[in-house]
Amino acid sequence: MFAPTRIAVDYFFLQEFIMILRMWHGYTAPQNADAYHAMLQETILPGLDRVSGYRGAYVARRHVENEVEFMTLTLWDSMDAVHAFSADGRAVIHKAAAPLLTHYDEYSIHYDGTFVP
């Protein structure tokens, strides 16, 4: 249910790895959830490899009342890398995904994160 992390680091010698976590929520009608999820995994997230500093993503989904909520957590090397993707923190919505979403966060939330093996 999540995209594999693409962090190319030897964790054996690393005490912790500092990164930026970008969290975003989008919502679909139940009948569009599988199509949107497939698009995330097959098209949208793999396409982020073109952005320098992108390290992978996690995708979570859950049914909430009459819709399906998606939470994406993308991993980045730095805020400079995030700004190369979205200079002002706004959500970046793939053109083909927009019709599948009923609503979404206009802005993503950014966190300093640490990976501890």
PDB file of C-alpha atoms in Angstrom:
ATOM      1  CA  MET A   1       0.000   0.000   0.000  1.00  0.00           C
ATOM      2  CA  PHE A   2       2.987   2.300  -0.046  1.00  0.00           C
ATOM      3  CA  ALA A   3       5.690   3.170  -2.499  1.00  0.00           C
ATOM      4  CA  PRO A   4       9.105   1.797  -1.632  1.00  0.00           C
ATOM      5  CA  THR A   5      11.501   4.250  -0.059  1.00  0.00           C
ATOM      6  CA  ARG A   6      14.346   5.213  -2.361  1.00  0.00           C
ATOM      7  CA  ILE A   7      16.896   6.298   0.239  1.00  0.00           C
ATOM      8  CA  ALA A   8      20.275   5.039  -0.926  1.00  0.00           C
ATOM      9  CA  VAL A   9      22.144   5.145   2.383  1.00  0.00           C
ATOM     10  CA  ASP A  10      23.975   2.454   4.314  1.00  0.00           C
ATOM     11  CA  TYR A  11      21.960   2.567   7.545  1.00  0.00           C
ATOM     12  CA  PHE A  12      24.308   0.215   9.378  1.00  0.00           C
ATOM     13  CA  PHE A  13      26.806   3.029   9.993  1.00  0.00           C
ATOM     14  CA  LEU A  14      24.251   5.794  10.408  1.00  0.00           C
ATOM     15  CA  GLN A  15      22.909   6.825  13.809  1.00  0.00           C
ATOM     16  CA  GLU A  16      20.120   8.903  12.293  1.00  0.00           C
ATOM     17  CA  PHE A  17      19.143  10.324   8.909  1.00  0.00           C
ATOM     18  CA  ILE A  18      17.556  13.781   8.845  1.00  0.00           C
ATOM     19  CA  MET A  19      14.999  14.517   6.127  1.00  0.00           C
ATOM     20  CA  ILE A  20      11.964  16.643   5.351  1.00  0.00           C
ATOM     21  CA  LEU A  21       8.538  14.981   5.497  1.00  0.00           C
ATOM     22  CA  ARG A  22       5.779  16.531   3.368  1.00  0.00           C
ATOM     23  CA  MET A  23       2.262  15.496   4.400  1.00  0.00           C
ATOM     24  CA  TRP A  24      -0.838  16.000   2.260  1.00  0.00           C
ATOM     25  CA  HIS A  25      -4.429  14.726   2.328  1.00  0.00           C
ATOM     26  CA  GLY A  26      -6.768  14.148  -0.593  1.00  0.00           C
ATOM     27  CA  TYR A  27     -10.253  12.648  -0.696  1.00  0.00           C
ATOM     28  CA  THR A  28     -12.132  10.599  -3.280  1.00  0.00           C
ATOM     29  CA  ALA A  29     -15.577   9.121  -3.646  1.00  0.00           C
ATOM     30  CA  PRO A  30     -15.444   5.402  -2.750  1.00  0.00           C
ATOM     31  CA  GLN A  31     -15.929   4.378  -6.393  1.00  0.00           C
ATOM     32  CA  ASN A  32     -12.810   6.385  -7.409  1.00  0.00           C
ATOM     33  CA  ALA A  33     -10.513   5.275  -4.586  1.00  0.00           C
ATOM     34  CA  ASP A  34      -8.906   2.281  -6.316  1.00  0.00           C
ATOM     35  CA  ALA A  35      -8.289   4.239  -9.523  1.00  0.00           C
ATOM     36  CA  TYR A  36      -6.716   7.125  -7.606  1.00  0.00           C
ATOM     37  CA  HIS A  37      -4.582   4.773  -5.512  1.00  0.00           C
ATOM     38  CA  ALA A  38      -3.323   3.012  -8.648  1.00  0.00           C
ATOM     39  CA  MET A  39      -2.535   6.363 -10.276  1.00  0.00           C
ATOM     40  CA  LEU A  40      -0.547   7.431  -7.202  1.00  0.00           C
ATOM     41  CA  GLN A  41       1.514   4.242  -7.197  1.00  0.00           C
ATOM     42  CA  GLU A  42       1.989   3.785 -10.936  1.00  0.00           C
ATOM     43  CA  THR A  43       2.239   7.322 -12.312  1.00  0.00           C
ATOM     44  CA  ILE A  44       2.332  10.205  -9.857  1.00  0.00           C
ATOM     45  CA  LEU A  45       4.829   9.104  -7.206  1.00  0.00           C
ATOM     46  CA  PRO A  46       7.275   7.379  -9.599  1.00  0.00           C
ATOM     47  CA  GLY A  47       7.298  10.626 -11.608  1.00  0.00           C
ATOM     48  CA  LEU A  48       8.690  12.509  -8.610  1.00  0.00           C
ATOM     49  CA  ASP A  49      12.030  10.766  -9.176  1.00  0.00           C
ATOM     50  CA  ARG A  50      12.719  13.573 -11.645  1.00  0.00           C
ATOM     51  CA  VAL A  51      12.893  16.060  -8.756  1.00  0.00           C
ATOM     52  CA  SER A  52      16.349  16.140  -7.201  1.00  0.00           C
ATOM     53  CA  GLY A  53      16.192  15.376  -3.493  1.00  0.00           C
ATOM     54  CA  TYR A  54      13.012  13.268  -3.595  1.00  0.00           C
ATOM     55  CA  ARG A  55      13.538  10.053  -1.611  1.00  0.00           C
ATOM     56  CA  GLY A  56      10.236   8.198  -1.741  1.00  0.00           C
ATOM     57  CA  ALA A  57       6.787   8.188  -0.231  1.00  0.00           C
ATOM     58  CA  TYR A  58       4.291   6.417   1.940  1.00  0.00           C
ATOM     59  CA  VAL A  59       0.602   6.301   1.059  1.00  0.00           C
ATOM     60  CA  ALA A  60      -2.141   5.595   3.584  1.00  0.00           C
ATOM     61  CA  ARG A  61      -5.862   5.391   2.943  1.00  0.00           C
ATOM     62  CA  ARG A  62      -8.969   4.973   5.048  1.00  0.00           C
ATOM     63  CA  HIS A  63     -12.733   5.127   4.677  1.00  0.00           C
ATOM     64  CA  VAL A  64     -14.214   8.177   6.403  1.00  0.00           C
ATOM     65  CA  GLU A  65     -18.005   8.393   6.304  1.00  0.00           C
ATOM     66  CA  ASN A  66     -18.930   8.669   2.583  1.00  0.00           C
ATOM     67  CA  GLU A  67     -15.433   9.152   1.152  1.00  0.00           C
ATOM     68  CA  VAL A  68     -11.934   7.726   1.135  1.00  0.00           C
ATOM     69  CA  GLU A  69      -9.106   9.770   2.620  1.00  0.00           C
ATOM     70  CA  PHE A  70      -5.572   9.467   1.245  1.00  0.00           C
ATOM     71  CA  MET A  71      -2.561  10.691   3.160  1.00  0.00           C
ATOM     72  CA  THR A  72       0.744  10.944   1.335  1.00  0.00           C
ATOM     73  CA  LEU A  73       3.990  11.417   3.176  1.00  0.00           C
ATOM     74  CA  THR A  74       6.802  12.227   0.778  1.00  0.00           C
ATOM     75  CA  LEU A  75      10.438  12.197   1.892  1.00  0.00           C
ATOM     76  CA  TRP A  76      12.920  14.879   0.816  1.00  0.00           C
ATOM     77  CA  ASP A  77      16.592  15.662   1.414  1.00  0.00           C
ATOM     78  CA  SER A  78      15.970  19.321   2.278  1.00  0.00           C
ATOM     79  CA  MET A  79      13.540  22.222   2.078  1.00  0.00           C
ATOM     80  CA  ASP A  80      15.445  23.330  -1.035  1.00  0.00           C
ATOM     81  CA  ALA A  81      14.392  20.056  -2.675  1.00  0.00           C
ATOM     82  CA  VAL A  82      10.787  20.595  -1.536  1.00  0.00           C
ATOM     83  CA  HIS A  83      10.829  24.140  -2.941  1.00  0.00           C
ATOM     84  CA  ALA A  84      12.060  22.802  -6.287  1.00  0.00           C
ATOM     85  CA  PHE A  85       8.858  20.729  -6.326  1.00  0.00           C
ATOM     86  CA  SER A  86       6.499  23.383  -4.912  1.00  0.00           C
ATOM     87  CA  ALA A  87       7.979  26.798  -4.200  1.00  0.00           C
ATOM     88  CA  ASP A  88       5.131  28.036  -2.001  1.00  0.00           C
ATOM     89  CA  GLY A  89       4.056  24.802  -0.293  1.00  0.00           C
ATOM     90  CA  ARG A  90       0.873  24.454  -2.332  1.00  0.00           C
ATOM     91  CA  ALA A  91      -0.368  21.017  -3.221  1.00  0.00           C
ATOM     92  CA  VAL A  92       0.724  19.811  -6.651  1.00  0.00           C
ATOM     93  CA  ILE A  93      -2.201  17.981  -8.250  1.00  0.00           C
ATOM     94  CA  HIS A  94      -1.562  15.801 -11.299  1.00  0.00           C
ATOM     95  CA  LYS A  95      -3.920  16.837 -14.114  1.00  0.00           C
ATOM     96  CA  ALA A  96      -5.296  13.308 -14.558  1.00  0.00           C
ATOM     97  CA  ALA A  97      -5.880  12.935 -10.801  1.00  0.00           C
ATOM     98  CA  ALA A  98      -7.929  16.099 -10.320  1.00  0.00           C
ATOM     99  CA  PRO A  99     -11.235  14.612 -11.577  1.00  0.00           C
ATOM    100  CA  LEU A 100     -10.898  11.727  -9.101  1.00  0.00           C
ATOM    101  CA  LEU A 101     -10.536  13.986  -6.057  1.00  0.00           C
ATOM    102  CA  THR A 102     -13.575  15.442  -4.317  1.00  0.00           C
ATOM    103  CA  HIS A 103     -11.420  17.796  -2.223  1.00  0.00           C
ATOM    104  CA  TYR A 104      -7.883  18.051  -0.874  1.00  0.00           C
ATOM    105  CA  ASP A 105      -5.505  20.090   1.247  1.00  0.00           C
ATOM    106  CA  GLU A 106      -4.554  23.232  -0.654  1.00  0.00           C
ATOM    107  CA  TYR A 107      -1.200  23.308   1.131  1.00  0.00           C
ATOM    108  CA  SER A 108       1.052  20.532   2.356  1.00  0.00           C
ATOM    109  CA  ILE A 109       2.503  20.463   5.854  1.00  0.00           C
ATOM    110  CA  HIS A 110       6.259  20.059   6.265  1.00  0.00           C
ATOM    111  CA  TYR A 111       8.104  18.436   9.150  1.00  0.00           C
ATOM    112  CA  ASP A 112      11.732  17.909  10.025  1.00  0.00           C
ATOM    113  CA  GLY A 113      12.061  14.159  10.288  1.00  0.00           C
ATOM    114  CA  THR A 114      14.571  11.655  11.504  1.00  0.00           C
ATOM    115  CA  PHE A 115      15.009   8.040  10.478  1.00  0.00           C
ATOM    116  CA  VAL A 116      16.446   5.964  13.285  1.00  0.00           C
ATOM    117  CA  PRO A 117      17.264   2.356  12.339  1.00  0.00           C
TER     118      PRO A 117
END
